[in-house]
Coordinates of C-alpha atoms in Angstrom, one line a residue:
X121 CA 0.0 0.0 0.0
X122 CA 1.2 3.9 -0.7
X123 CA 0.4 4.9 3.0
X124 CA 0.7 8.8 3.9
X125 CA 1.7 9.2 7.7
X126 CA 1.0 12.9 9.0
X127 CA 2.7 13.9 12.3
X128 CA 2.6 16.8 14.6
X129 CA 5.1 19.5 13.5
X130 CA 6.1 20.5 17.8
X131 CA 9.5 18.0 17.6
X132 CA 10.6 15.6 15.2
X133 CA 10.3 12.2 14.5
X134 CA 11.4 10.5 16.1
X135 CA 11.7 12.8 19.4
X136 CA 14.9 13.3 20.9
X137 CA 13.3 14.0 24.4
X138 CA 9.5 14.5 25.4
X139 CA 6.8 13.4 22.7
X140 CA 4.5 10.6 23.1
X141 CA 2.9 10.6 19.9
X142 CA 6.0 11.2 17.5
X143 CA 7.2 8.1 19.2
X144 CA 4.5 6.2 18.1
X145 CA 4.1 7.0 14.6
X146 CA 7.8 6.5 14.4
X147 CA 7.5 3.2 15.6
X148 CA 4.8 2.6 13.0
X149 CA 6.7 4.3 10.1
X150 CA 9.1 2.2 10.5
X151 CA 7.4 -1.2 10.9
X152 CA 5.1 -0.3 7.9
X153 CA 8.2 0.2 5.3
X154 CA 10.0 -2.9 6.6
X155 CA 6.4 -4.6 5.8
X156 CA 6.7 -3.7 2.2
X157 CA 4.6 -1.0 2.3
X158 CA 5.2 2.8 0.4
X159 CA 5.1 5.1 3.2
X160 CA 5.6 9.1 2.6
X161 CA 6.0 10.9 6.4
X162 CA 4.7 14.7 6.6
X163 CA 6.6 15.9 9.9
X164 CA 8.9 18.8 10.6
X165 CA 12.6 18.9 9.6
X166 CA 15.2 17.2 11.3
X167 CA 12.8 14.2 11.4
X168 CA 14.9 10.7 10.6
X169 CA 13.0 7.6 9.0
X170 CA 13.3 5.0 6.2
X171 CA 9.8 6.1 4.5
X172 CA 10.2 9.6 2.3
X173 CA 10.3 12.5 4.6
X174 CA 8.2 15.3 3.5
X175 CA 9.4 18.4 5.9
X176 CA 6.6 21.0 6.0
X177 CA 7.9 23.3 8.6
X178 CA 11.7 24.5 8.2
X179 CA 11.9 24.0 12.4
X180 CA 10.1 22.0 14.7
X181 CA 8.0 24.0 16.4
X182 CA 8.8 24.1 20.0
X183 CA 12.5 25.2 19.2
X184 CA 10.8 27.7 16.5
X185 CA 8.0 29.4 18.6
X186 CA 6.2 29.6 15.2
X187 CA 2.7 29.8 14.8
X188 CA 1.3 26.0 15.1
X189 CA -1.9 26.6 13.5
X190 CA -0.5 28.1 10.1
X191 CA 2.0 25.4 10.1
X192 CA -0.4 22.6 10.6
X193 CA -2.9 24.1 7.5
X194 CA 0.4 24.0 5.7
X195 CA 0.9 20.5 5.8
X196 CA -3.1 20.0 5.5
X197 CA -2.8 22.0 2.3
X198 CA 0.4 19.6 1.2
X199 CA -1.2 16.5 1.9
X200 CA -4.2 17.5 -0.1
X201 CA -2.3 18.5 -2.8
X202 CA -0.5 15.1 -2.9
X203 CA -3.4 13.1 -1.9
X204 CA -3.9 11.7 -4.9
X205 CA -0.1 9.9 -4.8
X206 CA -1.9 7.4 -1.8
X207 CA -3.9 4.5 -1.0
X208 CA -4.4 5.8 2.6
X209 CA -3.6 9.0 4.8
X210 CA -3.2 7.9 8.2
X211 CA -3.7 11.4 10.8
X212 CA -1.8 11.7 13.9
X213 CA -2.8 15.4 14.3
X214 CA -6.5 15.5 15.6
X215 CA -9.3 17.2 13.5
X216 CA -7.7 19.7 11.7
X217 CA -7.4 18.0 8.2
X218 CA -11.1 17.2 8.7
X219 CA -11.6 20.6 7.5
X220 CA -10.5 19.7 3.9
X221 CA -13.5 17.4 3.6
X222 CA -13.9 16.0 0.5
X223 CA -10.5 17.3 -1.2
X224 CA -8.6 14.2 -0.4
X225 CA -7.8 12.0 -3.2
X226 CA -7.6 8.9 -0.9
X227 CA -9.4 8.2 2.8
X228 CA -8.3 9.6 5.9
X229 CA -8.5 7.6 9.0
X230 CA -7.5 9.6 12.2
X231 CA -5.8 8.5 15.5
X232 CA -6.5 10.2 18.2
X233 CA -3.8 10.5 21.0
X234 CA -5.3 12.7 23.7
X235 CA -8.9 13.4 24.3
X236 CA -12.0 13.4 21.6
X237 CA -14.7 15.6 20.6
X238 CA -14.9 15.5 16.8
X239 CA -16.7 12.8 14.8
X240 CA -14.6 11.3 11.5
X241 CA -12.9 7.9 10.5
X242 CA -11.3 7.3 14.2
X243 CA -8.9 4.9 15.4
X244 CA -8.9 4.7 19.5
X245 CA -6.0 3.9 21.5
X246 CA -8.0 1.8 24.2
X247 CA -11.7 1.0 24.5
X248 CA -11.8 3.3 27.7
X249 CA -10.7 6.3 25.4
X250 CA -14.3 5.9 23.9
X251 CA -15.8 5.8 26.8
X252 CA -16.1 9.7 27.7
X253 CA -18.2 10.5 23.8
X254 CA -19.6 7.3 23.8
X255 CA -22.9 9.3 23.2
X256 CA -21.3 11.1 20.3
X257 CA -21.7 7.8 18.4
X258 CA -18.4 8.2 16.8
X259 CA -17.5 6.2 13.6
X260 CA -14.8 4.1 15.4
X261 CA -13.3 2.4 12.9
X262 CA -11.2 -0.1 15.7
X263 CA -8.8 -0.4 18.8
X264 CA -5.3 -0.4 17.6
X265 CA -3.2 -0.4 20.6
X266 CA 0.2 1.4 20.8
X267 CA 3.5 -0.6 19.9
X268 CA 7.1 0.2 20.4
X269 CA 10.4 -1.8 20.1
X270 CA 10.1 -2.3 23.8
X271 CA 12.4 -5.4 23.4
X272 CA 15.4 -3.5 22.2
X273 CA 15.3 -0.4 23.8
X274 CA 14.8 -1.8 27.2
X275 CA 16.8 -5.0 29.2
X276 CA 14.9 -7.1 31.5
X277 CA 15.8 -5.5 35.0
X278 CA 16.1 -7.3 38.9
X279 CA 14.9 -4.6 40.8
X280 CA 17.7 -5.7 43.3
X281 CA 18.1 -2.1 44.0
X282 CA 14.5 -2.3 46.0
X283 CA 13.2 1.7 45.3
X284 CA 10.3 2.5 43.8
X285 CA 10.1 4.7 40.7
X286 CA 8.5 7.5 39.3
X287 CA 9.2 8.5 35.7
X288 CA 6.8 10.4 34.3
X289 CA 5.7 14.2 33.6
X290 CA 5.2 16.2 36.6
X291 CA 2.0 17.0 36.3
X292 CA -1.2 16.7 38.4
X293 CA -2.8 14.2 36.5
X294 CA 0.1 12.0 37.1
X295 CA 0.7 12.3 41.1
X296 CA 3.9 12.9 41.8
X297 CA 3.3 14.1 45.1
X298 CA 0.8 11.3 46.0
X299 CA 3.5 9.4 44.8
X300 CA 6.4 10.6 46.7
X301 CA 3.9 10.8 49.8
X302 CA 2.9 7.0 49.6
X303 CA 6.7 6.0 49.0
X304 CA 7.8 8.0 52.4
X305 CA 4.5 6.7 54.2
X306 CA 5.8 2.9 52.8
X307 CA 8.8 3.8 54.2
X308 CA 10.5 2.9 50.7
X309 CA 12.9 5.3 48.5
X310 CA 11.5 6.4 45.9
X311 CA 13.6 8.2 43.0
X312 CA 11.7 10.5 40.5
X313 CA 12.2 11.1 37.2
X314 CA 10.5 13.2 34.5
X315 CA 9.9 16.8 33.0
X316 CA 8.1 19.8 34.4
X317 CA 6.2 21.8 31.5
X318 CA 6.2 25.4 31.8
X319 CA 2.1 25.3 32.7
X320 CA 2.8 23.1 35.2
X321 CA 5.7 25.0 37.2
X322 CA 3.0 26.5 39.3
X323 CA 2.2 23.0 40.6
X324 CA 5.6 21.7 40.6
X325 CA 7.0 24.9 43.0
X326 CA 4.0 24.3 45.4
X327 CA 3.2 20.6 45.5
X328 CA 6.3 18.7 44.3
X329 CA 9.6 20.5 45.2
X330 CA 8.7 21.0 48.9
X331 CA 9.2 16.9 49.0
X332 CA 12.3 16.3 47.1
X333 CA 14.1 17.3 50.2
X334 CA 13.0 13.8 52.1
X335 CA 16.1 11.6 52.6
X336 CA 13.8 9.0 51.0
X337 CA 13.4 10.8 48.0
X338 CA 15.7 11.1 45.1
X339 CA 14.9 13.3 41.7
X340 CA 16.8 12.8 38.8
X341 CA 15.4 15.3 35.9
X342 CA 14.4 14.1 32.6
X343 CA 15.7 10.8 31.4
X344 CA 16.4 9.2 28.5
X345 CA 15.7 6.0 27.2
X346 CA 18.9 4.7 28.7
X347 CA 18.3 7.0 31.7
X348 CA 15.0 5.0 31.8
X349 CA 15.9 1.6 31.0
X350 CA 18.3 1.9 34.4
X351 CA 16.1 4.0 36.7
X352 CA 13.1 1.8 36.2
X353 CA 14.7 -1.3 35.7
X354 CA 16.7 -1.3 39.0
X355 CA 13.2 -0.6 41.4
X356 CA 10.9 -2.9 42.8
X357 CA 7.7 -1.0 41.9
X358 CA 7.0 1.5 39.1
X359 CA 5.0 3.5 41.0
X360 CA 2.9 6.9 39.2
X361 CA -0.9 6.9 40.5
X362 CA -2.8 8.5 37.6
X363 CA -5.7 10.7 38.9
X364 CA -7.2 11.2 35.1
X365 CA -8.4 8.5 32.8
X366 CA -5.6 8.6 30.7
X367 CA -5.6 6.8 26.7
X368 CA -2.7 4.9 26.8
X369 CA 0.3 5.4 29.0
X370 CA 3.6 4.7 26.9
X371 CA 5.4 5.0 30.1
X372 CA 3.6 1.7 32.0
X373 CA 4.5 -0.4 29.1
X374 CA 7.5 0.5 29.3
X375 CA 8.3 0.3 33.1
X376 CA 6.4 -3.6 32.6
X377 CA 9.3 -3.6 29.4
X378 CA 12.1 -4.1 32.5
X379 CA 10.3 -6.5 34.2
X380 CA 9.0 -3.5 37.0
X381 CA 5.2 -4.2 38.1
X382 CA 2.8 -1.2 37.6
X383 CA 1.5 0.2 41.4
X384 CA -1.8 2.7 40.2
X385 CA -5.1 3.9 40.2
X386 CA -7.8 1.4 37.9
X387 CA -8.5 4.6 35.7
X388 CA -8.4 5.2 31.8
X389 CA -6.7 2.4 30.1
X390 CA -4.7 1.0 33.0
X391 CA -7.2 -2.1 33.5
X392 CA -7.0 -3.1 29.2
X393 CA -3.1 -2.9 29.6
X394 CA -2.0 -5.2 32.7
X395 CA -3.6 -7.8 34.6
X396 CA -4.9 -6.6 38.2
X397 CA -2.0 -8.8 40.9
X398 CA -0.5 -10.4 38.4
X399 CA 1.5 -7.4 36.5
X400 CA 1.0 -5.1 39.1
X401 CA -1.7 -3.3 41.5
X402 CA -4.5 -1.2 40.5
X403 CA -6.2 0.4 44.0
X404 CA -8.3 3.5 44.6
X405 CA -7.0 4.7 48.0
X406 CA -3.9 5.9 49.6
X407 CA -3.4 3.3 52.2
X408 CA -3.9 1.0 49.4
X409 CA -1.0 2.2 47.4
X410 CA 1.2 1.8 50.4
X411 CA 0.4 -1.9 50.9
X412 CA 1.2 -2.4 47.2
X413 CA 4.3 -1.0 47.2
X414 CA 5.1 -3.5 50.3
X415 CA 3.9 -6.7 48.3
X416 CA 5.1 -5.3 44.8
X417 CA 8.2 -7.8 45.0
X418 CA 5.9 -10.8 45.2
X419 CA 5.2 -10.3 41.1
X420 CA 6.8 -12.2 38.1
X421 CA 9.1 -9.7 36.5
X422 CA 9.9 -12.2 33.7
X423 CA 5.9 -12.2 33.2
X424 CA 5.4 -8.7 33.1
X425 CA 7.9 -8.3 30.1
X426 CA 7.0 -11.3 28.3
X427 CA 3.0 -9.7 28.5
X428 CA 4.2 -6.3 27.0
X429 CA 6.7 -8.0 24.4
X430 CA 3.7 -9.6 23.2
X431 CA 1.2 -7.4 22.9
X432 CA 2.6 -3.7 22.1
X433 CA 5.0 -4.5 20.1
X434 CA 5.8 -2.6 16.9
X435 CA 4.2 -5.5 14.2
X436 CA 0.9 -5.8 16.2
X437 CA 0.3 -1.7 16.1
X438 CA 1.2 -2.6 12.3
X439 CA -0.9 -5.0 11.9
X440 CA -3.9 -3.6 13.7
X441 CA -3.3 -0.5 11.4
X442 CA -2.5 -2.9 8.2
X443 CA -6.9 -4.0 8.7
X444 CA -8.0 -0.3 9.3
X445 CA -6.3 1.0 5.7
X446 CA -7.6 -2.3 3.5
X447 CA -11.4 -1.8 5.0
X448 CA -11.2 1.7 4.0
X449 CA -9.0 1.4 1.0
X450 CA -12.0 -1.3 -0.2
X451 CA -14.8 0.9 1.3
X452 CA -13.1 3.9 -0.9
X453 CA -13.4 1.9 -4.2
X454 CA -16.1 0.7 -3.8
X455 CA -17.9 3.6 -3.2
X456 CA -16.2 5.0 -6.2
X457 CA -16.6 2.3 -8.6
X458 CA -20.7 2.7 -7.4
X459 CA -20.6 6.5 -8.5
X460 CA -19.0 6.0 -11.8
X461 CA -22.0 3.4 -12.3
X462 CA -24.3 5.4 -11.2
X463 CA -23.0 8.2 -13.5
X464 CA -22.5 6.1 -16.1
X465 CA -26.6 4.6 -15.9
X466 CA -27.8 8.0 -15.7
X467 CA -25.9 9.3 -18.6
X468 CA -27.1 6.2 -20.7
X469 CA -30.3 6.7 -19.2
X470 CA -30.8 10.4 -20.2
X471 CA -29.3 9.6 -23.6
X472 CA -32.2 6.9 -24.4
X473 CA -34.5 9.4 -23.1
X474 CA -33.5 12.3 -25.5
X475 CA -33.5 9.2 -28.3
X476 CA -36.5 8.8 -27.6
X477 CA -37.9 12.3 -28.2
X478 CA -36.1 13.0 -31.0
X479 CA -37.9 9.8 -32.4
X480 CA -41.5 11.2 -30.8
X481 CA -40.5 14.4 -32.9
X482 CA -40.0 13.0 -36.2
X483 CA -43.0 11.0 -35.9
X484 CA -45.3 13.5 -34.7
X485 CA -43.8 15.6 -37.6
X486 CA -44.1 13.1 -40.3
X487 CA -47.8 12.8 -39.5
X488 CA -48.5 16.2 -39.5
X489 CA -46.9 16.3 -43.0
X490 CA -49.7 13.5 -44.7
X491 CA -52.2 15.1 -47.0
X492 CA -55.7 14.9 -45.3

């Protein structure tokens, strides 16, 4: 298949640092062209793949402070223009090439990586990222979950070192504080790990700094995949209690990649992606996270990476995505094939009418012409 992949323009693809979604349709990219498959990526420059990079913006646009929405309706306006070069166009950048409507050349199917409110050709992340427009009645086209190459960027790790980790954005919606609060009340170290977004400095400043000081507590910044695969793989628990239902969370899959059990909240996708006590512990209260953390060295660690291996890896996103574009792709012909039919009936249809006049015409003519 000729399969058009449009990413966010922010960072490139794949990120060097933060960014979830250029990670995945990286991951994707990639798996698609070793498959066989013609793949054309719209992303910004300085983007690195094996499929044919088309670089809309000059910059990515965090490191240009450029204007995202004239960007984005760039690349829009490019992919419309070369729509016609594809089987599929596969969205990663939410509703805004919607707005071309009937332009494309070739169907659009959309992944949504964050919350929904538009209807179109959707692809969801996890069932539970339906859940909140479920009365939108959405035209879901499937549940691909995310893949990466979790079995060689990350080693299976023996937690020997007995901390818990956090490694994740600093952000309300991800806990750190609970976190660091249930670690200290577990009487476990906990080392934490992750960027603080400008927007969330507020929160950081108040809620999160004021604990780093704990002799229990260890932060360590940002971290890298390395960074990661070390952090994570050398604690006991891989500990971040989610307090919004979240889509997917790139980061438990690959804290389960080491071999580290998941300790959180049964919110969002969390329940679709491990199995409650046997790859970690999904509980609602505090007191509940501590005793977690305390029997969190009673799981398989062998298990938990064998479970993520399995299913989020980079051929099975492929693979999920491979059925979306061929129902489409047949959906698109044969909705074409029944307009040119249609066309071409009504055309023969109106030409056997006007036949059919002309003959009326001569007839009535040729009658009027007999003598009486």
């Amino acid at each position: 298949m000729r399969i058009a992949q449009v990413a966010p323009l922010f960072v490139p693809v794949p990120p060097r640092e933060y960014g979830g979604t250029e990670r995945i349709v990286h991951t994707l990219t990639q798996e698609l062209v070793a498959r066989g498959h013609e793949v054309t990526l719209f992303a910004s420059a300085g983007s690195e793949t094996s499929a044919t990079l088309h670089s809309t913006s000059p910059t990515p646009l965090w490191e240009s402070g450029a204007d995202a929405l004239a960007w984005h309706s760039v690349e829009v306006e490019d992919l419309v223009e070369q729509s016609g070069d594809f089987d599929v166009i596969h969205s990663h950048i939410d509703g805004l090439p919607w707005l071309a409507g009937e332009r494309y050349k070739a169907p659009l199917v959309t992944t949504v990586h964050g919350r929904l409110d538009l209807p179109d050709q959707l692809v969801s992340i996890s069932n539970a990222q339906r859940r909140p427009v479920e009365d939108l009645h959405l035209n879901w086209r499937a549940t691909v979950y995310h893949g990466l190459d979790l079995e060689n960027i990350y080693e299976l790790g023996d937690g020997a070192s007995g901390y818990l980790a956090f490694v994740s954005r600093l952000t309300p919606e991800k806990a750190p504080d609970l976190a660091i609060k249930v670690a200290i009340k577990a009487g476990m170290k906990i080392v934490v790990g992750g960027n603080v977004a400008d927007t969330e400095k507020e929160y950081f400043e108040s809620k999160v700094k004021p604990l780093l000081d704990h002799p229990l507590v260890e932060y360590v910044g940002e971290l890298d995949d390395a960074g990661k695969n070390r952090v994570i793989g050398g604690a006991s628990g891989f500990l971040v209690p989610i307090q919004w239902d979240e889509p997917f969370g790139l980061a438990f899959i690959e804290a389960l990649a080491t071999g580290t059990p998941i300790i959180s909240c049964p919110r969002g996708s969390l329940p679709e992606l491990i199995e409650d006590g046997r790859h970690g512990f999904l509980v609602s209260t505090e007191d509940e996270l501590v005793d977690a953390c305390r029997k969190v060295k009673t799981l398989d660690r062998a298990a938990c990476r064998s479970w993520v291996l399995e299913r989020y890896s980079p051929s099975q996103m492929a693979a999920g995505y491979e059925r979306v574009y061929e129902g489409l792709i047949a959906e698109w012909r044969s909705e074409a094939g029944a307009s040119a039919s249609w066309a071409s009936a009504t055309a023969t249809a109106e030409g056997e009418t006007l036949t059919a006049r002309a003959k009326a015409g001569t007839a009535t003519e040729t009658v009027a012409d007999r003598p009486i």
